[in-house]
XYZ file of C-alpha atoms in Angstrom:
740
model
C -11.565 -61.060 46.511
C -7.277 -60.585 46.472
C -4.753 -62.826 44.677
C -3.930 -65.206 47.438
C -7.332 -67.069 48.604
C -9.370 -68.449 49.053
C -7.066 -72.196 48.722
C -8.016 -74.001 45.299
C -9.819 -76.776 46.767
C -12.822 -74.093 47.972
C -13.662 -73.029 45.124
C -15.785 -74.980 42.922
C -14.891 -76.973 39.785
C -17.226 -77.527 36.821
C -18.190 -80.393 35.723
C -18.489 -81.716 31.390
C -22.153 -81.771 31.887
C -22.417 -78.656 33.293
C -20.161 -76.621 30.245
C -21.832 -78.448 27.712
C -25.403 -77.190 29.253
C -23.914 -73.464 29.241
C -23.560 -70.654 26.469
C -20.549 -69.189 27.394
C -19.041 -65.275 25.862
C -15.617 -66.952 26.023
C -14.228 -70.671 26.154
C -10.877 -70.612 26.889
C -8.081 -73.083 26.409
C -4.471 -72.747 28.246
C -4.213 -71.509 32.305
C -1.715 -70.377 31.806
C -0.844 -66.497 32.279
C -2.363 -65.930 29.246
C -5.814 -67.560 29.507
C -6.349 -67.038 33.248
C -5.572 -63.523 32.000
C -8.500 -63.478 29.481
C -10.357 -64.973 32.201
C -9.759 -62.459 35.386
C -10.446 -59.433 32.781
C -14.199 -61.149 30.855
C -15.517 -62.067 34.738
C -14.708 -58.100 35.436
C -17.275 -57.257 33.017
C -19.896 -59.483 33.641
C -18.605 -62.584 30.717
C -19.620 -65.972 30.932
C -16.648 -67.496 30.625
C -15.205 -71.100 30.998
C -11.444 -71.943 31.430
C -10.713 -75.214 30.397
C -6.462 -76.804 30.932
C -5.611 -80.258 30.560
C -3.554 -80.573 33.823
C -5.838 -79.728 37.389
C -3.471 -77.037 38.991
C -1.193 -76.507 40.356
C 0.977 -77.552 37.773
C 4.818 -77.034 36.519
C 5.572 -75.712 32.852
C 8.632 -75.504 31.379
C 10.450 -71.427 31.580
C 12.577 -69.347 32.676
C 10.094 -67.901 35.130
C 11.221 -64.450 35.212
C 8.754 -61.883 34.625
C 10.403 -58.310 33.551
C 8.464 -55.367 34.823
C 6.035 -55.261 31.509
C 4.619 -58.388 33.140
C 4.578 -56.495 36.841
C 3.030 -53.692 35.293
C -0.074 -56.494 34.569
C -0.309 -58.180 37.006
C -0.776 -55.421 38.936
C -3.810 -54.620 37.025
C -4.756 -57.617 37.732
C -4.216 -57.936 41.716
C -1.727 -61.098 41.617
C 0.902 -59.061 43.229
C -0.336 -59.248 46.835
C 0.766 -63.194 46.307
C 3.844 -63.099 45.083
C 5.198 -60.217 48.008
C 7.532 -63.468 49.028
C 8.889 -64.135 45.354
C 12.570 -63.082 44.400
C 12.909 -59.827 42.903
C 14.828 -58.601 40.343
C 16.632 -54.865 39.856
C 16.840 -55.363 35.806
C 18.440 -57.765 32.735
C 22.333 -58.538 32.898
C 23.132 -59.478 28.818
C 26.298 -61.113 28.241
C 27.570 -61.254 25.297
C 30.782 -64.091 24.475
C 33.702 -62.548 24.929
C 32.620 -58.674 24.990
C 31.869 -58.919 29.152
C 28.187 -57.528 29.632
C 25.841 -54.604 30.261
C 22.461 -54.032 32.679
C 19.896 -52.541 31.942
C 18.150 -51.706 35.810
C 14.469 -50.604 36.026
C 13.864 -47.096 36.565
C 10.188 -45.245 37.898
C 7.303 -46.400 37.965
C 7.725 -50.356 38.421
C 10.831 -50.589 38.672
C 11.643 -54.361 39.720
C 10.757 -57.336 38.217
C 10.559 -61.024 39.817
C 11.205 -64.418 38.940
C 8.290 -66.769 40.500
C 8.177 -70.391 39.380
C 5.312 -71.426 37.000
C 3.624 -74.218 39.634
C 3.154 -70.344 41.385
C 2.590 -67.711 38.843
C -0.122 -69.713 37.158
C -1.305 -71.093 40.015
C -2.029 -67.356 40.742
C -3.474 -66.485 38.243
C -5.752 -69.404 37.813
C -7.632 -68.487 41.557
C -7.873 -64.703 41.074
C -9.898 -65.871 37.494
C -12.252 -68.130 39.221
C -12.007 -65.835 42.408
C -13.405 -63.713 39.655
C -16.256 -66.115 38.774
C -14.690 -68.142 35.907
C -15.916 -71.538 35.498
C -12.903 -74.163 35.294
C -13.130 -77.118 34.055
C -9.413 -79.096 34.465
C -7.785 -82.469 32.229
C -9.859 -81.446 29.599
C -7.863 -81.762 26.518
C -9.522 -78.820 23.082
C -8.859 -81.691 20.459
C -10.914 -79.662 17.988
C -12.892 -76.612 16.658
C -16.355 -76.687 15.919
C -17.425 -74.047 13.012
C -20.761 -73.426 11.580
C -21.719 -73.289 8.470
C -19.881 -69.280 6.995
C -16.833 -71.175 9.231
C -17.032 -69.192 11.692
C -15.683 -70.980 15.340
C -19.043 -71.850 17.409
C -16.854 -73.811 20.278
C -14.165 -77.018 20.476
C -15.095 -80.148 21.040
C -12.881 -81.503 23.944
C -11.925 -84.499 25.355
C -11.781 -85.883 29.303
C -8.599 -87.557 30.606
C -11.560 -90.930 31.098
C -11.736 -90.689 27.814
C -15.488 -88.848 27.309
C -15.970 -86.159 25.096
C -17.614 -82.488 25.389
C -18.860 -79.830 23.473
C -18.317 -76.255 24.803
C -20.288 -73.043 22.824
C -20.090 -69.463 22.827
C -19.459 -66.486 21.218
C -15.789 -66.707 21.557
C -13.234 -68.797 21.742
C -9.504 -67.604 23.129
C -6.769 -69.876 22.207
C -4.117 -69.963 25.114
C -2.845 -73.779 24.286
C 0.952 -72.885 23.949
C 3.271 -73.291 21.047
C 2.407 -76.328 19.724
C -1.882 -74.721 19.899
C -3.866 -77.807 18.373
C -6.544 -74.992 17.950
C -4.259 -72.581 15.664
C -2.949 -75.215 13.986
C -7.011 -76.085 12.767
C -7.768 -73.262 12.314
C -4.787 -72.784 9.610
C -3.347 -70.069 11.751
C 0.192 -71.936 12.481
C 2.641 -73.218 10.082
C 5.650 -75.428 10.713
C 8.382 -72.648 10.289
C 11.147 -73.020 7.614
C 13.284 -74.122 9.793
C 11.725 -76.229 12.286
C 10.258 -75.064 15.350
C 12.427 -73.638 18.910
C 13.290 -75.288 21.616
C 13.715 -74.390 24.916
C 15.565 -76.206 27.992
C 15.132 -75.591 31.719
C 16.688 -76.690 35.197
C 17.161 -75.386 38.623
C 20.126 -75.221 40.703
C 21.222 -75.030 43.844
C 24.322 -74.413 45.252
C 24.873 -70.618 43.594
C 27.154 -68.298 45.882
C 26.480 -64.061 45.470
C 24.561 -64.026 41.875
C 23.715 -60.149 41.363
C 19.404 -59.162 42.126
C 19.323 -59.421 37.508
C 17.794 -61.383 34.849
C 20.983 -63.166 33.270
C 21.319 -63.548 29.889
C 23.917 -65.174 28.212
C 24.214 -64.705 24.468
C 25.143 -66.276 21.708
C 25.993 -70.087 22.610
C 28.265 -72.362 20.333
C 27.965 -75.381 19.501
C 29.837 -78.705 21.229
C 32.705 -78.320 19.032
C 33.080 -74.706 20.614
C 34.012 -73.108 16.963
C 29.977 -72.437 15.234
C 27.775 -69.613 16.977
C 23.911 -70.872 17.669
C 21.036 -68.899 16.891
C 20.536 -69.503 20.415
C 21.021 -67.785 24.798
C 20.871 -69.306 27.620
C 20.079 -68.041 31.178
C 19.862 -67.884 34.925
C 17.603 -66.604 36.822
C 17.949 -66.528 40.977
C 15.302 -67.654 42.770
C 16.124 -67.170 46.366
C 18.564 -68.774 49.207
C 21.507 -70.225 46.637
C 19.150 -71.324 43.990
C 18.788 -70.334 40.490
C 16.077 -70.989 37.216
C 18.820 -71.873 34.443
C 18.334 -72.799 30.999
C 18.974 -72.397 26.825
C 17.219 -71.993 23.727
C 17.158 -72.446 20.037
C 15.478 -70.404 18.336
C 15.737 -73.102 15.207
C 17.719 -76.292 14.065
C 21.069 -75.414 13.629
C 24.331 -78.084 13.098
C 22.088 -80.682 14.803
C 22.329 -78.860 17.735
C 21.393 -80.979 20.808
C 19.343 -78.776 23.618
C 20.019 -81.094 26.194
C 24.162 -81.445 24.784
C 23.641 -77.398 25.247
C 22.109 -77.034 28.189
C 24.561 -79.595 29.924
C 27.821 -77.858 28.083
C 25.560 -74.065 29.266
C 26.309 -75.762 32.959
C 29.880 -76.607 32.302
C 30.438 -73.025 31.100
C 28.189 -71.176 34.230
C 30.749 -73.447 36.269
C 33.901 -72.306 34.644
C 33.206 -68.709 33.500
C 30.780 -67.141 36.616
C 32.295 -67.876 39.878
C 29.457 -67.377 42.401
C 27.748 -70.553 40.080
C 30.871 -72.747 40.547
C 29.391 -74.477 42.554
C 26.380 -74.910 40.911
C 24.152 -78.551 41.518
C 21.289 -79.260 38.770
C 17.948 -80.250 41.340
C 14.965 -82.288 40.618
C 14.392 -82.621 36.980
C 14.687 -79.890 33.843
C 11.299 -79.419 31.014
C 11.850 -78.999 27.771
C 9.210 -76.822 25.391
C 8.852 -75.638 22.357
C 9.119 -72.070 20.861
C 7.511 -70.341 18.604
C 8.617 -67.323 16.508
C 6.609 -66.517 13.747
C 3.865 -64.147 15.469
C 2.191 -62.332 12.589
C -1.278 -60.118 13.266
C -2.638 -61.774 10.344
C -2.476 -65.570 11.496
C -3.183 -63.944 14.970
C -7.858 -64.222 14.326
C -10.565 -66.388 13.311
C -13.317 -65.604 13.176
C -14.343 -66.852 16.782
C -11.423 -67.331 17.548
C -8.406 -65.119 19.562
C -4.796 -66.639 19.981
C -2.717 -65.641 23.275
C 0.708 -65.611 24.720
C 2.899 -69.313 22.669
C -0.132 -69.188 19.890
C 0.716 -66.690 18.915
C 4.003 -66.703 19.015
C 4.767 -64.030 21.170
C 8.232 -65.271 21.873
C 11.334 -62.778 22.185
C 12.887 -63.357 18.970
C 15.912 -62.676 21.735
C 15.730 -63.274 24.791
C 13.038 -66.050 25.227
C 10.518 -64.088 27.504
C 6.848 -64.605 26.945
C 4.887 -64.475 30.132
C 4.632 -60.474 29.738
C 3.222 -60.870 26.395
C 1.141 -63.951 26.705
C -0.900 -61.433 29.955
C -0.893 -58.292 27.734
C -2.326 -60.501 24.774
C -4.849 -62.045 27.270
C -6.241 -59.056 28.235
C -6.015 -57.199 24.360
C -8.487 -60.603 23.916
C -10.846 -59.907 26.417
C -11.174 -55.982 25.560
C -11.707 -56.892 22.165
C -14.266 -59.553 22.597
C -16.060 -57.474 25.939
C -16.689 -54.611 22.829
C -17.775 -57.042 20.588
C -20.559 -58.238 22.437
C -21.668 -54.964 24.279
C -22.102 -53.236 20.549
C -23.549 -56.545 18.405
C -20.635 -56.830 16.820
C -19.853 -60.383 14.993
C -17.225 -62.572 16.078
C -15.893 -61.593 12.799
C -15.296 -58.141 13.762
C -13.571 -59.002 17.087
C -10.801 -60.800 15.052
C -10.110 -58.193 12.614
C -10.300 -55.736 15.363
C -7.942 -58.455 17.677
C -5.662 -58.456 14.782
C -4.749 -54.510 14.261
C -4.235 -53.942 18.322
C -1.782 -57.138 18.238
C 0.013 -55.810 15.004
C 0.263 -51.750 16.659
C 1.519 -52.821 20.011
C 3.512 -55.769 18.687
C 4.638 -56.440 14.950
C 7.305 -54.025 15.260
C 9.263 -55.926 17.632
C 8.631 -59.861 16.763
C 8.825 -61.031 13.154
C 6.241 -61.736 10.534
C 7.311 -64.693 9.747
C 10.265 -66.924 8.489
C 11.312 -64.171 5.937
C 12.126 -62.010 8.635
C 14.518 -64.331 9.969
C 16.974 -63.628 7.879
C 17.174 -59.838 9.492
C 17.680 -61.423 13.074
C 20.119 -62.967 12.430
C 21.439 -59.324 11.073
C 20.741 -57.634 13.325
C 22.666 -60.573 15.855
C 26.120 -59.618 14.030
C 25.146 -56.081 14.302
C 24.540 -56.507 18.728
C 27.302 -58.393 18.612
C 29.697 -55.458 17.088
C 28.509 -52.789 18.397
C 28.159 -54.341 21.945
C 30.920 -51.993 22.981
C 29.891 -49.015 21.752
C 28.817 -45.729 23.432
C 26.885 -44.116 19.874
C 23.439 -43.367 20.276
C 22.122 -45.042 17.879
C 23.544 -48.220 18.683
C 22.843 -47.793 22.557
C 18.690 -47.514 20.990
C 19.188 -50.412 18.822
C 20.915 -52.690 22.001
C 17.615 -51.756 23.882
C 15.153 -51.763 21.754
C 15.884 -55.611 20.999
C 17.200 -56.867 24.012
C 14.796 -55.267 27.137
C 11.513 -53.632 24.672
C 9.627 -53.453 28.073
C 11.791 -50.508 28.694
C 14.438 -49.551 31.932
C 13.190 -46.503 32.692
C 14.543 -43.043 31.938
C 17.211 -43.038 29.502
C 17.104 -43.443 25.314
C 13.672 -44.025 25.111
C 12.279 -41.885 27.187
C 14.448 -39.303 25.710
C 13.059 -40.093 22.005
C 9.420 -40.006 23.411
C 8.420 -37.471 26.216
C 5.433 -36.854 25.784
C 4.550 -32.577 26.132
C 0.447 -32.851 25.397
C 0.150 -31.102 28.236
C 2.129 -28.050 26.238
C -0.463 -28.425 23.422
C -3.651 -26.845 23.159
C -5.099 -26.722 19.887
C -8.513 -28.394 20.320
C -9.177 -27.243 17.996
C -7.200 -29.102 15.589
C -7.225 -32.945 15.526
C -3.878 -33.237 16.495
C -3.900 -36.669 17.851
C -6.047 -37.847 15.119
C -3.361 -36.546 12.841
C -0.200 -37.521 15.013
C -1.657 -41.437 14.767
C -2.392 -41.269 11.410
C 1.579 -40.421 10.994
C 2.482 -43.344 13.326
C 0.354 -45.994 11.610
C 2.035 -44.777 8.310
C 4.890 -45.137 9.722
C 4.603 -47.855 11.911
C 3.281 -49.642 8.138
C 5.640 -48.585 6.216
C 8.680 -50.220 8.027
C 7.240 -52.835 9.623
C 7.719 -54.861 6.521
C 11.530 -54.726 5.917
C 12.597 -53.265 9.002
C 10.091 -54.521 12.021
C 12.283 -53.940 15.162
C 12.565 -50.394 14.011
C 8.530 -49.795 15.077
C 9.456 -50.508 19.047
C 12.933 -48.158 19.090
C 11.625 -45.185 17.694
C 7.568 -45.302 17.842
C 6.741 -47.400 21.071
C 4.522 -44.766 22.984
C 3.622 -45.172 26.306
C 0.339 -44.116 25.588
C -2.159 -44.073 22.069
C -3.039 -40.406 23.075
C 0.757 -39.419 23.977
C 2.710 -35.881 21.847
C 5.817 -37.125 21.510
C 8.458 -33.783 21.167
C 9.197 -34.779 17.380
C 9.441 -32.999 14.434
C 6.243 -33.617 12.817
C 4.752 -32.577 15.783
C 6.331 -28.988 14.648
C 5.103 -29.551 11.554
C 1.299 -30.541 12.291
C 1.277 -27.102 14.296
C 2.965 -24.860 12.246
C 0.767 -25.991 9.129
C -2.219 -25.783 11.863
C -1.800 -22.012 10.393
C -4.069 -22.614 7.215
C -6.421 -25.080 6.035
C -4.586 -28.283 4.347
C -5.880 -30.904 3.873
C -5.566 -34.190 5.563
C -4.490 -36.501 3.747
C -1.365 -33.755 2.816
C 0.126 -32.511 6.411
C -0.142 -36.548 7.319
C 1.613 -37.349 4.503
C 4.180 -34.700 4.782
C 5.138 -35.090 8.148
C 5.848 -38.767 7.666
C 8.171 -37.699 4.820
C 9.323 -35.814 7.515
C 9.824 -39.025 9.860
C 11.390 -40.800 8.292
C 14.204 -38.751 6.645
C 14.114 -37.537 10.019
C 15.112 -41.211 11.235
C 16.930 -41.836 7.926
C 19.693 -39.238 9.310
C 19.473 -40.855 12.944
C 20.419 -44.466 11.389
C 23.103 -43.047 9.494
C 24.452 -41.223 12.805
C 25.402 -44.061 14.103
C 28.261 -44.605 10.979
C 31.663 -44.871 12.475
C 33.752 -41.103 11.775
C 36.344 -40.929 8.880
C 39.055 -41.189 11.087
C 37.957 -44.658 12.482
C 37.060 -46.005 9.238
C 40.567 -45.277 7.724
C 42.781 -46.872 10.782
C 39.903 -49.381 10.499
C 40.019 -50.105 6.401
C 41.695 -53.744 6.266
C 39.772 -54.983 9.274
C 36.355 -57.175 8.629
C 32.851 -54.621 7.856
C 31.683 -53.289 11.108
C 28.409 -54.397 11.190
C 27.327 -51.549 12.477
C 27.923 -49.396 9.787
C 25.917 -51.572 7.576
C 23.169 -51.244 10.023
C 23.630 -47.254 9.723
C 24.190 -47.837 5.601
C 20.980 -49.806 4.962
C 18.226 -48.525 7.601
C 19.465 -45.236 6.883
C 19.320 -44.972 2.910
C 16.079 -47.394 2.879
C 14.410 -44.838 5.428
C 15.447 -41.593 3.248
C 14.497 -43.379 0.866
C 10.653 -44.234 1.794
C 10.888 -40.765 3.257
C 11.888 -39.583 -0.970
C 8.348 -42.347 -1.835
C 5.991 -40.636 0.287
C 6.803 -37.550 -0.754
C 6.770 -37.825 -4.519
C 3.856 -39.211 -4.024
C 1.309 -37.226 -2.006
C 2.867 -33.618 -1.601
C 6.121 -33.416 -4.085
C 6.420 -29.645 -3.570
C 7.517 -29.755 -0.518
C 10.521 -32.707 -1.584
C 12.714 -30.211 -2.572
C 12.599 -28.291 0.876
C 13.499 -31.786 2.934
C 16.640 -32.248 0.469
C 17.869 -29.460 0.638
C 17.566 -30.320 4.839
C 19.473 -33.198 4.314
C 21.882 -31.785 2.535
C 22.707 -28.737 5.083
C 22.442 -32.104 7.845
C 24.784 -34.393 6.017
C 27.018 -31.348 5.731
C 27.227 -30.520 8.808
C 27.626 -34.453 10.279
C 30.905 -34.147 7.448
C 31.681 -30.486 9.242
C 31.723 -32.552 12.922
C 34.219 -34.958 11.735
C 36.283 -33.422 9.882
C 37.187 -31.638 13.763
C 36.439 -34.398 15.910
C 38.631 -34.313 18.378
C 39.969 -30.785 18.569
C 39.567 -29.638 22.206
C 40.398 -25.725 21.199
C 37.655 -25.286 18.286
C 36.012 -22.279 19.148
C 32.799 -22.703 20.375
C 31.325 -20.367 18.342
C 32.590 -22.414 15.102
C 30.690 -25.655 17.078
C 27.227 -23.929 16.992
C 27.386 -23.252 13.599
C 28.008 -26.614 13.247
C 24.869 -27.550 14.928
C 22.988 -25.048 13.238
C 23.554 -26.568 10.678
C 23.165 -29.975 10.985
C 20.836 -31.360 13.639
C 19.331 -27.851 14.041
C 18.082 -28.190 10.256
C 15.122 -30.868 12.128
C 13.815 -27.952 14.685
C 14.035 -25.914 10.953
C 12.626 -28.073 8.196
C 8.641 -28.670 10.054
C 8.538 -25.012 10.758
C 8.820 -24.496 7.539
C 7.386 -27.373 5.347
C 4.201 -26.222 8.193
C 4.294 -22.749 6.508
C 4.108 -24.302 2.887
C 1.399 -26.403 3.524
C -0.805 -23.568 5.119
C 0.099 -20.956 2.086
C 1.391 -18.445 5.149
C 4.860 -17.484 3.188
C 5.103 -14.284 5.461
C 5.433 -15.861 8.112
C 8.190 -18.514 6.236
C 10.881 -16.533 7.466
C 9.521 -16.168 11.533
C 9.201 -19.919 11.377
C 12.463 -20.501 10.397
C 13.975 -18.487 13.434
C 11.509 -19.980 15.537
C 12.858 -23.829 14.522
C 16.437 -22.713 14.384
C 17.059 -21.339 17.877
C 14.532 -23.716 18.750
C 16.633 -26.631 17.797
C 19.819 -24.835 19.507
C 18.045 -24.426 22.883
C 16.598 -28.013 22.812
C 20.351 -29.055 21.927
C 22.164 -27.178 23.885
C 20.427 -28.053 26.689
C 20.630 -31.763 26.337
C 24.271 -31.448 25.732
C 24.543 -29.560 29.773
C 22.026 -33.018 30.412
C 24.589 -35.706 29.177
C 27.257 -34.175 31.573
C 25.570 -35.927 34.435
C 24.022 -38.653 32.304
C 25.975 -41.847 30.850
C 27.593 -41.593 27.904
C 25.246 -42.879 24.551
C 22.198 -42.629 26.585
C 20.704 -39.768 24.050
C 20.347 -39.662 20.632
C 20.821 -36.049 20.546
C 23.614 -34.339 22.860
C 27.188 -34.234 20.851
C 29.045 -37.865 20.406
C 31.727 -37.873 22.465
C 32.701 -41.840 21.090
C 32.927 -40.237 17.965
C 35.242 -36.848 19.181
C 32.699 -34.167 19.093
C 33.027 -31.992 22.255
C 30.015 -30.416 23.051
C 29.402 -26.860 24.072
C 30.045 -27.405 28.006
C 33.293 -30.207 27.513
C 35.499 -27.087 25.192
C 35.214 -24.570 28.059
C 35.747 -26.646 30.315
C 37.905 -28.287 28.423
C 40.153 -24.391 27.875
C 40.251 -23.556 31.338
C 42.942 -25.356 32.956
C 40.996 -27.354 35.551
C 39.599 -29.097 32.300
C 42.818 -29.212 30.171
C 44.076 -32.515 32.362
C 40.938 -34.660 31.270
C 41.414 -33.590 27.967
C 44.229 -34.965 27.187
C 44.005 -38.045 28.865
C 40.658 -38.505 26.408
C 42.521 -37.997 23.552
C 44.991 -40.859 25.093
C 42.345 -43.397 26.279
C 38.644 -42.219 24.552
C 36.622 -43.358 27.309
C 33.846 -41.484 27.515
C 32.417 -42.236 30.497
C 36.177 -42.117 32.173
C 35.874 -38.835 30.025
C 33.157 -37.097 31.777
C 34.051 -38.546 35.288
C 37.510 -36.294 35.412
C 36.126 -33.686 33.942
C 33.137 -32.914 36.468
C 35.372 -30.901 38.235
C 35.833 -28.381 35.519
C 32.239 -28.079 34.349
C 30.679 -28.352 37.554
C 32.006 -24.310 37.341
C 30.381 -23.704 34.000
C 27.503 -21.666 34.818
C 24.560 -23.891 33.930
C 21.405 -22.799 31.397
C 22.640 -19.237 30.048
C 23.177 -20.409 26.353
C 20.277 -22.110 26.379
C 17.846 -19.435 27.582
C 19.305 -16.999 24.589
C 17.971 -19.356 22.572
C 14.652 -20.181 23.846
C 13.927 -16.253 24.288
C 15.256 -15.679 20.741
C 12.796 -18.864 19.507
C 10.016 -17.073 21.355
C 10.387 -13.782 20.501
C 9.962 -15.204 16.788
C 6.895 -16.447 17.250
C 5.602 -12.651 17.127
C 4.793 -11.679 14.058
C 2.632 -15.234 14.210
C -1.492 -14.513 14.971
C -2.488 -15.142 18.824
C -4.363 -17.698 19.004
C -3.697 -21.681 20.096
C -0.292 -22.568 17.973
C 1.672 -19.832 19.042
C 0.633 -20.451 22.502
C 1.734 -24.004 22.030
C 5.036 -23.520 20.242
C 5.867 -20.695 23.113
C 5.568 -23.547 25.650
C 7.245 -26.243 23.482
C 10.001 -23.408 23.539
C 10.128 -23.535 27.199
C 10.047 -26.881 27.084
C 13.695 -27.121 25.478
C 15.671 -25.806 28.417
C 13.163 -26.994 31.225
C 12.559 -30.420 30.540
C 9.277 -29.704 32.517
C 6.257 -30.763 31.523
C 2.555 -30.519 33.724
C 0.988 -33.447 35.430
C -1.563 -34.816 33.020
C -5.188 -34.343 33.736
C -6.853 -37.534 34.978
C -9.836 -37.808 33.706
């Protein structure tokens, strides 16, 4: 059955008597995206499901109607996309930062588009699909309270029909998708009123739009009526086709007695005044408002017999208000958990624990952990504002992690998370388990104090992927000996924390820039780099001192080397006449340390002292091959799109740039760059010179030296894997994963 038939009136509705007489596998409250997604997933697994909603369908709902590419992949799996072919497509997200212009984040790769679909249509399509798959539907039925047994486990709900009659529905699991003001969450003690109150959103549709871009446009932040104070707020304008758009505003919390309707009217005026394509807009139809909750916490998303999904769990982006994709995904996770526990005979309390863990792993890094984290988001807003024009890789990564958490394709997040699993073949070793354990440790450590960092650094596409990271090298080399799992995992965790701490501090401005603005207001980007860098380094020391103290001196020594290398880089910044050999020496001392160190630590863990020198040489040459190749690739990428290439915005010239600059054809471009300091313009002007530079010679030389260094290693999976990774450092080619 596809998503566009049969018509709703052709599908039978459940009656209150029929609903009450049945014992359901799942009673789902709320037929929005989260509830219907859960119903589809469960009915496809043969489960008996009833959906109830206080409204009949189709019905409208306050929402921006924007579906990101993450939501597209969810709708594809649910079979809904064929019903949405005539809806407005978008190519990505455009974020406007007040007084700082805008940035576009375009989707790339698979599912390289988003949609704008009125909830009147989207929710009806999802519900029809759920009913077509076999879910029963009882409309005009509002859940009032939970039914529990003597142990406190939820066994059903009491509900009230529009005619006033009551009905009791019972089942193994209640899935609450009843919105931000969830009655069921409150009844279970899972919802608290935030200290600063709920957020609020208001949306309307406008016509009279001009040539609007095919992007989800988000305006950050808005100001109060005096235009003097910034509010914790955002506005949006999403195209809906034929000169119309969905526009709206959101307030994260109560602030300055701001009124959301006043803010909405003010936002329309701003659109008309500052955006030519919206100069002729007129509001059409009525506006709709809705509460917003940003208090997601995994432990408050489930209770024995009750799982919360979507807005009911507080799963709304605290930065852009996006919630549809999170509702779809959490609905699917709730369904999968329920089905798994039914199959295994596990009690509903097991399902609650499993669901909370799943949500924590998937979302806790991005959403707040209660009111405490909201203060940190205010800090992040200031950082975003101060670094919006920065091309520094760490600022680019933060911007994307916060504003487009679903990712935009082959750029920073891909560079951080290349999946090299087909190259790594050590079936006799628990590499997958080790990496998952390290990832869980990192998430646990970071999400308490800097939750957004988990999304920034660890959000992989699949749970079984093997990312090309320092911990991979440490684990592989440790398999040369018999090392206790706890010890090698702790060492890998400490290593990753140190590495991330160094990356965070790499966002701090150079000495020259800091001196030039010594009297200016403190830069929030620098504060972020210092705070997160120090925090991560302190945690690295803590983990190392507790579980592998003998390795700590080596970690600290490598960090010192990297920092000295960084200082050397900054002291010689903006020097296009630097010798190539000196630049390579800086790279060897700085970033290559994070390739050399894990191999040294692996040898120490494995107690293979006789192999320590060989592994050290391997790691260092591997790092240089990777970094030099990254510098070559960066010539054809937007500035700041990789954290590993030389940072042009800080005046750090890569080897190919130095070679081009020292040629006659590149001299003019370099002289101009020293004046305008615009990396994108510089790369464009330098491209005629860089095209003539022979590529890959240096990276290939260091790759060959890395492979040669492996000769003392015993033959086997470890040596083969390390050799394959050296090849990857230059080719960046990974065989396709075999689909099982």
